[in-house]
mmCIF file with all atom_site columns, C-alpha atoms in Angstrom:
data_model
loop_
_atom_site.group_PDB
_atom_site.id
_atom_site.type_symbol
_atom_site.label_atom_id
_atom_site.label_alt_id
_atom_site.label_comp_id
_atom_site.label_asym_id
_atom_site.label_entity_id
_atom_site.label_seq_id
_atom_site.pdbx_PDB_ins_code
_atom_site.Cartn_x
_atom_site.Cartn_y
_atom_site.Cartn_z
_atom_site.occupancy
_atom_site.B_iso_or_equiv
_atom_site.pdbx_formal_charge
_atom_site.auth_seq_id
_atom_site.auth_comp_id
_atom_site.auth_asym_id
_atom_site.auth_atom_id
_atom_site.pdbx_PDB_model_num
ATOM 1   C CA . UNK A 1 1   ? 32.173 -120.217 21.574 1.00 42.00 ? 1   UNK A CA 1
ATOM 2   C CA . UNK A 1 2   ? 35.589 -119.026 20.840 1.00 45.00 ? 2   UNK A CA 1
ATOM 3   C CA . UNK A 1 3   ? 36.736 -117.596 17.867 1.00 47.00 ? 3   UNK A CA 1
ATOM 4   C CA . UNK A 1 4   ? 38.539 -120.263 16.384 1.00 54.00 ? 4   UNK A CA 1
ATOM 5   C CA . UNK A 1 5   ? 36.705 -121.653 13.003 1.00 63.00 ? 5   UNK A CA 1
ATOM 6   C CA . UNK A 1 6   ? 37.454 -124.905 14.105 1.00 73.00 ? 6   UNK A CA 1
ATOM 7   C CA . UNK A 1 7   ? 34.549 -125.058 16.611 1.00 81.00 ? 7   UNK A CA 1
ATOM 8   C CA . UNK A 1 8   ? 31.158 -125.771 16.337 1.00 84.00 ? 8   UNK A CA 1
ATOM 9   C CA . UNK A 1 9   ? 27.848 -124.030 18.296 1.00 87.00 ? 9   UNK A CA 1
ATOM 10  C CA . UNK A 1 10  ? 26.826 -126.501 21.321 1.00 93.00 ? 10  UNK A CA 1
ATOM 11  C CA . UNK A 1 11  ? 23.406 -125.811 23.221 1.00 93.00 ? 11  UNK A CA 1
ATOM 12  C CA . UNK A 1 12  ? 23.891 -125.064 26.642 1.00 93.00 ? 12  UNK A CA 1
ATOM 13  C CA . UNK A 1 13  ? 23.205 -128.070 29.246 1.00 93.00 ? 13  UNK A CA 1
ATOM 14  C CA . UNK A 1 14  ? 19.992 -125.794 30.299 1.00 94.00 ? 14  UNK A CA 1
ATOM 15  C CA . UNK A 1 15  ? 18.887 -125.464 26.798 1.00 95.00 ? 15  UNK A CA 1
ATOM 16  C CA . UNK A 1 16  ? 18.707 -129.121 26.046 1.00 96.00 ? 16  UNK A CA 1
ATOM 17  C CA . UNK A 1 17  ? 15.078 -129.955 25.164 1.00 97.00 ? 17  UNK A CA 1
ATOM 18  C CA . UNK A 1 18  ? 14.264 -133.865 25.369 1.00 97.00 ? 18  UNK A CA 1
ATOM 19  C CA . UNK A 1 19  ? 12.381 -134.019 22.160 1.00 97.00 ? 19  UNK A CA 1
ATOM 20  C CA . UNK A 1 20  ? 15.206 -132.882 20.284 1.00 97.00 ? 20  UNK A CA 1
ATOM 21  C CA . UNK A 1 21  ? 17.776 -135.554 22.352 1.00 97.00 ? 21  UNK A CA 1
ATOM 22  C CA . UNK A 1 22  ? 14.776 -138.131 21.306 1.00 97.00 ? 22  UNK A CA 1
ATOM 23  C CA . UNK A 1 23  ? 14.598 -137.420 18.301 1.00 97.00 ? 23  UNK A CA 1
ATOM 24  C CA . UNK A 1 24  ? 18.193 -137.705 17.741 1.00 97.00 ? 24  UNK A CA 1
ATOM 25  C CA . UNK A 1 25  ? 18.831 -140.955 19.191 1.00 96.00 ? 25  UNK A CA 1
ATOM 26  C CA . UNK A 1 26  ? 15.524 -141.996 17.246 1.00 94.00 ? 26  UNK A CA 1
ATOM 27  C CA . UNK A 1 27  ? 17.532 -143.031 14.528 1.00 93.00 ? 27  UNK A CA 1
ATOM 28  C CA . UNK A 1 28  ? 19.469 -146.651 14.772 1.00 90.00 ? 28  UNK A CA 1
ATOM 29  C CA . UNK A 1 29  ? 22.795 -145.257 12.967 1.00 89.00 ? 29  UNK A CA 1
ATOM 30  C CA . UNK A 1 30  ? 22.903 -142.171 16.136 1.00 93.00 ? 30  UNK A CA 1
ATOM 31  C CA . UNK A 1 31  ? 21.627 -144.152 18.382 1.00 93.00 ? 31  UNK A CA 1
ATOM 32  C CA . UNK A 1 32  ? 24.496 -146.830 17.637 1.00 89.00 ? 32  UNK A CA 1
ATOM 33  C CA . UNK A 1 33  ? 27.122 -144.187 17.666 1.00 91.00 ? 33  UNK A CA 1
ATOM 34  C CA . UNK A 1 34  ? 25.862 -142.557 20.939 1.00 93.00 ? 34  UNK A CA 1
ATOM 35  C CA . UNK A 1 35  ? 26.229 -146.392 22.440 1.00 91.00 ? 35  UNK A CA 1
ATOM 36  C CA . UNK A 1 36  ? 29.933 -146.466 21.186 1.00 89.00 ? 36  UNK A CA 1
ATOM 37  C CA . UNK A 1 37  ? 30.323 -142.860 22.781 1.00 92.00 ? 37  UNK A CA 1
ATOM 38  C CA . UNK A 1 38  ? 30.128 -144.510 26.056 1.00 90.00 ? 38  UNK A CA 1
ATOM 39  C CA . UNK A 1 39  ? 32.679 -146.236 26.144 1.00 89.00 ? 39  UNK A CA 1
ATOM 40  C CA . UNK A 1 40  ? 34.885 -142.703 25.355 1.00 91.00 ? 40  UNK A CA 1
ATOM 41  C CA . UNK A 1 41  ? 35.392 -140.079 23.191 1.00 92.00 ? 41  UNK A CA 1
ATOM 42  C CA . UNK A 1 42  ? 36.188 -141.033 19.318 1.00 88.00 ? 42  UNK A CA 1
ATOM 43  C CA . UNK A 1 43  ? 37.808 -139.455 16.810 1.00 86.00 ? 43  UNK A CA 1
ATOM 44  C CA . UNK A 1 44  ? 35.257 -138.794 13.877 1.00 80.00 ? 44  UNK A CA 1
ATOM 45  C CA . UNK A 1 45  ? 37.074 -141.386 11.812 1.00 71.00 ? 45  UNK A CA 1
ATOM 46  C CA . UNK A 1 46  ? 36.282 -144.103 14.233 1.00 64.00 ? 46  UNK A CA 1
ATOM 47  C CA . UNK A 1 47  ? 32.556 -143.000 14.385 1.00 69.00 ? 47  UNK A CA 1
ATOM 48  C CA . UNK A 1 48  ? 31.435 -145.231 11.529 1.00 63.00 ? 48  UNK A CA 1
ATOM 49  C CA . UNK A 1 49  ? 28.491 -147.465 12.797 1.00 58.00 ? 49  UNK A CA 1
ATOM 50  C CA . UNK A 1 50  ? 29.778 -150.978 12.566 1.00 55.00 ? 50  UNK A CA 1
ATOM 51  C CA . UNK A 1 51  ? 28.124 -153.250 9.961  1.00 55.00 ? 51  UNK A CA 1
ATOM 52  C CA . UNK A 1 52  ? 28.761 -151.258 6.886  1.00 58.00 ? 52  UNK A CA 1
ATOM 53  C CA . UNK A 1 53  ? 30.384 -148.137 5.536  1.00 72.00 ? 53  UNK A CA 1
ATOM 54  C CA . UNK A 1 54  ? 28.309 -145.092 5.019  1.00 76.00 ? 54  UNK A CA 1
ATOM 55  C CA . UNK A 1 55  ? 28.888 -142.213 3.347  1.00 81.00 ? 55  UNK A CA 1
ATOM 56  C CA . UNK A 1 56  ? 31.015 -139.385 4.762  1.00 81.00 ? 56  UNK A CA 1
ATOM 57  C CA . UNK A 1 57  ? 28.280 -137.218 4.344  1.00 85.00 ? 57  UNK A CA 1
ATOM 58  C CA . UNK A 1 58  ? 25.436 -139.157 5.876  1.00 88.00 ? 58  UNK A CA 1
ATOM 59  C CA . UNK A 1 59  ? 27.597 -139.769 8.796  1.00 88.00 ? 59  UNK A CA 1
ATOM 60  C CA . UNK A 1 60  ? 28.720 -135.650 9.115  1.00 89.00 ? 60  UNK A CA 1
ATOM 61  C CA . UNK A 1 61  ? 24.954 -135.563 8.993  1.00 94.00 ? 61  UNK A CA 1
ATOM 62  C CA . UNK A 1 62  ? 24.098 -137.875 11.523 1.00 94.00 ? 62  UNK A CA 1
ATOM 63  C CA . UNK A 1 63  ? 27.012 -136.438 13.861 1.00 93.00 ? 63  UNK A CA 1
ATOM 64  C CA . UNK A 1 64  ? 25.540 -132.850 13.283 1.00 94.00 ? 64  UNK A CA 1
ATOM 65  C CA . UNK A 1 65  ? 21.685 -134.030 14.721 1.00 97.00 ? 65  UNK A CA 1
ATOM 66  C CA . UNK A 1 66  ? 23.750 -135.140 17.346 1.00 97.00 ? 66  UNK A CA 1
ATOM 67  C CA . UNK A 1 67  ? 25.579 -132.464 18.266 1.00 96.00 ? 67  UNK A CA 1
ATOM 68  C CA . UNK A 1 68  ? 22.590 -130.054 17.899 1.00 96.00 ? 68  UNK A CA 1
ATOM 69  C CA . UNK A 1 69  ? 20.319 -131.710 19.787 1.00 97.00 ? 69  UNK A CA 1
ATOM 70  C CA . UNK A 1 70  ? 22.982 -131.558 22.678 1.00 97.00 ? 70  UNK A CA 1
ATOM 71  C CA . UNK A 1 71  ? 23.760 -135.624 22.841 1.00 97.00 ? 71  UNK A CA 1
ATOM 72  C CA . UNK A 1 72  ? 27.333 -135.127 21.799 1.00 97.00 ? 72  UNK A CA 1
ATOM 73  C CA . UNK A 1 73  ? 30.257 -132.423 21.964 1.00 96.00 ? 73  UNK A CA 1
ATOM 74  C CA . UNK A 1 74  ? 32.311 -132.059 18.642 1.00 93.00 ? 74  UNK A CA 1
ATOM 75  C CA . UNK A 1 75  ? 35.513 -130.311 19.367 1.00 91.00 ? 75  UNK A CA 1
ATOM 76  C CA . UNK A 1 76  ? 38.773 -130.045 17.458 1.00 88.00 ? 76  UNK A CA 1
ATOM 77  C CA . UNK A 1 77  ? 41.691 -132.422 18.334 1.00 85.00 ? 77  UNK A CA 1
ATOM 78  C CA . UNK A 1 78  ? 45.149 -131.683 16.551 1.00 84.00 ? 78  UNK A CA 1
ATOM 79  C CA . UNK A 1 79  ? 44.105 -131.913 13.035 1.00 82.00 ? 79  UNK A CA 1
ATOM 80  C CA . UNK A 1 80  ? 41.022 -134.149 13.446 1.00 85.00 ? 80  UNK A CA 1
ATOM 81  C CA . UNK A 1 81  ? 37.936 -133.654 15.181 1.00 87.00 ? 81  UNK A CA 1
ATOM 82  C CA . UNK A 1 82  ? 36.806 -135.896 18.598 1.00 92.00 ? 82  UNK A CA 1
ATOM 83  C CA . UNK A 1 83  ? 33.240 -136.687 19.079 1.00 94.00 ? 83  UNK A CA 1
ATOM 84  C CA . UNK A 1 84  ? 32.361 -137.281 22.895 1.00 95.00 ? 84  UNK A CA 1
ATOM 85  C CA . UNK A 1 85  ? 28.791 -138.207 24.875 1.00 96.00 ? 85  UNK A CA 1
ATOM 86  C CA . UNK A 1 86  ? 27.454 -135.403 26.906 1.00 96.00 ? 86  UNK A CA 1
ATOM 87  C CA . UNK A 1 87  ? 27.090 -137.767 29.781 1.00 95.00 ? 87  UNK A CA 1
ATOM 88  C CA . UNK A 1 88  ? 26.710 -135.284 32.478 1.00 95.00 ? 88  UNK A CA 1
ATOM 89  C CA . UNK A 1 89  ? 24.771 -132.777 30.886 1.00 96.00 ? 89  UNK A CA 1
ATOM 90  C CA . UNK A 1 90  ? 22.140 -135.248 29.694 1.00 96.00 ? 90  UNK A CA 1
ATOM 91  C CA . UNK A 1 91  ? 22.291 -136.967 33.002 1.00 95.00 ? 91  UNK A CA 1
ATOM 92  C CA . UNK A 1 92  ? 21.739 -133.428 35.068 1.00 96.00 ? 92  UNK A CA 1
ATOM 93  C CA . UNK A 1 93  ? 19.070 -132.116 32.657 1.00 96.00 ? 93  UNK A CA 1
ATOM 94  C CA . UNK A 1 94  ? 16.850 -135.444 32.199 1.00 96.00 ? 94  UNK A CA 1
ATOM 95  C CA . UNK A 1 95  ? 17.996 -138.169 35.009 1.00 96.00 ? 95  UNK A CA 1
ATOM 96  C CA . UNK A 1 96  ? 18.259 -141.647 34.016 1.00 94.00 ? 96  UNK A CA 1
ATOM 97  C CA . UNK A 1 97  ? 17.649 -141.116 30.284 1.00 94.00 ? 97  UNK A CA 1
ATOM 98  C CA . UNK A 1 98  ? 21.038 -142.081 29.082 1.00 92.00 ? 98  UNK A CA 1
ATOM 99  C CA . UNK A 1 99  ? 20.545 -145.306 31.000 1.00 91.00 ? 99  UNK A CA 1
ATOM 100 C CA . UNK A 1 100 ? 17.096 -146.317 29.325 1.00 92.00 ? 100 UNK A CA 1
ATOM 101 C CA . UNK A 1 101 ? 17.663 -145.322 26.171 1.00 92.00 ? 101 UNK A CA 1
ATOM 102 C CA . UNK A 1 102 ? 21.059 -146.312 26.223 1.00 87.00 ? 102 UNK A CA 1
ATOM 103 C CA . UNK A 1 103 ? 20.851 -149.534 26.850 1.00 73.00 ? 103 UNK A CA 1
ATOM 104 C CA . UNK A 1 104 ? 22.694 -152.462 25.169 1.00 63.00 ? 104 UNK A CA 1
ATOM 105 C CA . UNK A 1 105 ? 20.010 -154.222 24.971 1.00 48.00 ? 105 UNK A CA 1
ATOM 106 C CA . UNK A 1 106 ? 17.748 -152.052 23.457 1.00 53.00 ? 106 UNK A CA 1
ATOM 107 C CA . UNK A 1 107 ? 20.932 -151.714 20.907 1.00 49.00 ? 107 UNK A CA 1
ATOM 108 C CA . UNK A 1 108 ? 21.089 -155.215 19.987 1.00 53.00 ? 108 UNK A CA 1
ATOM 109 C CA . UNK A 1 109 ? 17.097 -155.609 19.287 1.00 52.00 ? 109 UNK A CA 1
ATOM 110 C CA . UNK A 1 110 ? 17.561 -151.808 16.747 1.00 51.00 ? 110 UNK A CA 1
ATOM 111 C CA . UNK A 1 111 ? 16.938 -153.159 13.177 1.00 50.00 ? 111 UNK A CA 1
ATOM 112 C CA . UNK A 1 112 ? 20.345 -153.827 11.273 1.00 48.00 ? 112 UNK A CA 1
ATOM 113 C CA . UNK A 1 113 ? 20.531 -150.693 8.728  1.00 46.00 ? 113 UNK A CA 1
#
C-alpha cells in the first residue's frame, strides 16, 4: 500500500480465502454489483444496485465486504473512487468460481431487495 490516504488495504491474491469471497457475494445487493463489475470498472457513483436507491452508507458498506473479502479493488480515480472485479485474482486462486456464481442467471432468479 502506498502512502497516499486515498487508498484502501486489499488482501493479497494468495490471501483470498473462499468463505470470505462467499460470503460476500452471499448477499443479493454485492452479488448484483459484482455482476455489473463485469462488464468494467465503475465509478462508486454508478455502483448503486438497480431497482432502488440505497443509502450511501449501506452501499460504502456493502462495497467495503467487497473489497475485504478480495472480490473487488477500490482505488482512487481523479477525485472519485473506481470500483473494479478482481477477475484474475479470483479466477487464479479458485478456478471457475466467478463463472458459477456469477452467472446471469443465477442473478435474475436473486430475490428483488
Amino acid at each position: 500500500m502506498s502512502g497516499s490516504s486515498r487508498e484502501m488495504p486489499h488482501p493479497d491474491a494468495a490471501d483470498l480465502v473462499l468463505t470470505d469471497v462467499l460470503f460476500a457475494l452471499s448477499d443479493p445487493a454485492r452479488l448484483e454489483l459484482a455482476c455489473r463489475l463485469t462488464e468494467g470498472p465503475l465509478e462508486v457513483a454508478a455502483c448503486h444496485p438497480v431497482g432502488g436507491e440505497i443509502p450511501k452508507s449501506t452501499l460504502s458498506h456493502h462495497l467495503k465486504t467487497l473489497r475485504e473479502a478480495g472480490v473487488v479493488r477500490n482505488e482512487p480515480y481523479g477525485r472519485q473512487r473506481r470500483v473494479s472485479l478482481r477477475r484474475d485474482d479470483l479466477e487464479s486462486r479458485f478456478p471457475g468460481l466467478l463463472a458459477a456464481v456469477l452467472s446471469p442467471a443465477l442473478v435474475e432468479a436473486s430475490p428483488p431487495r
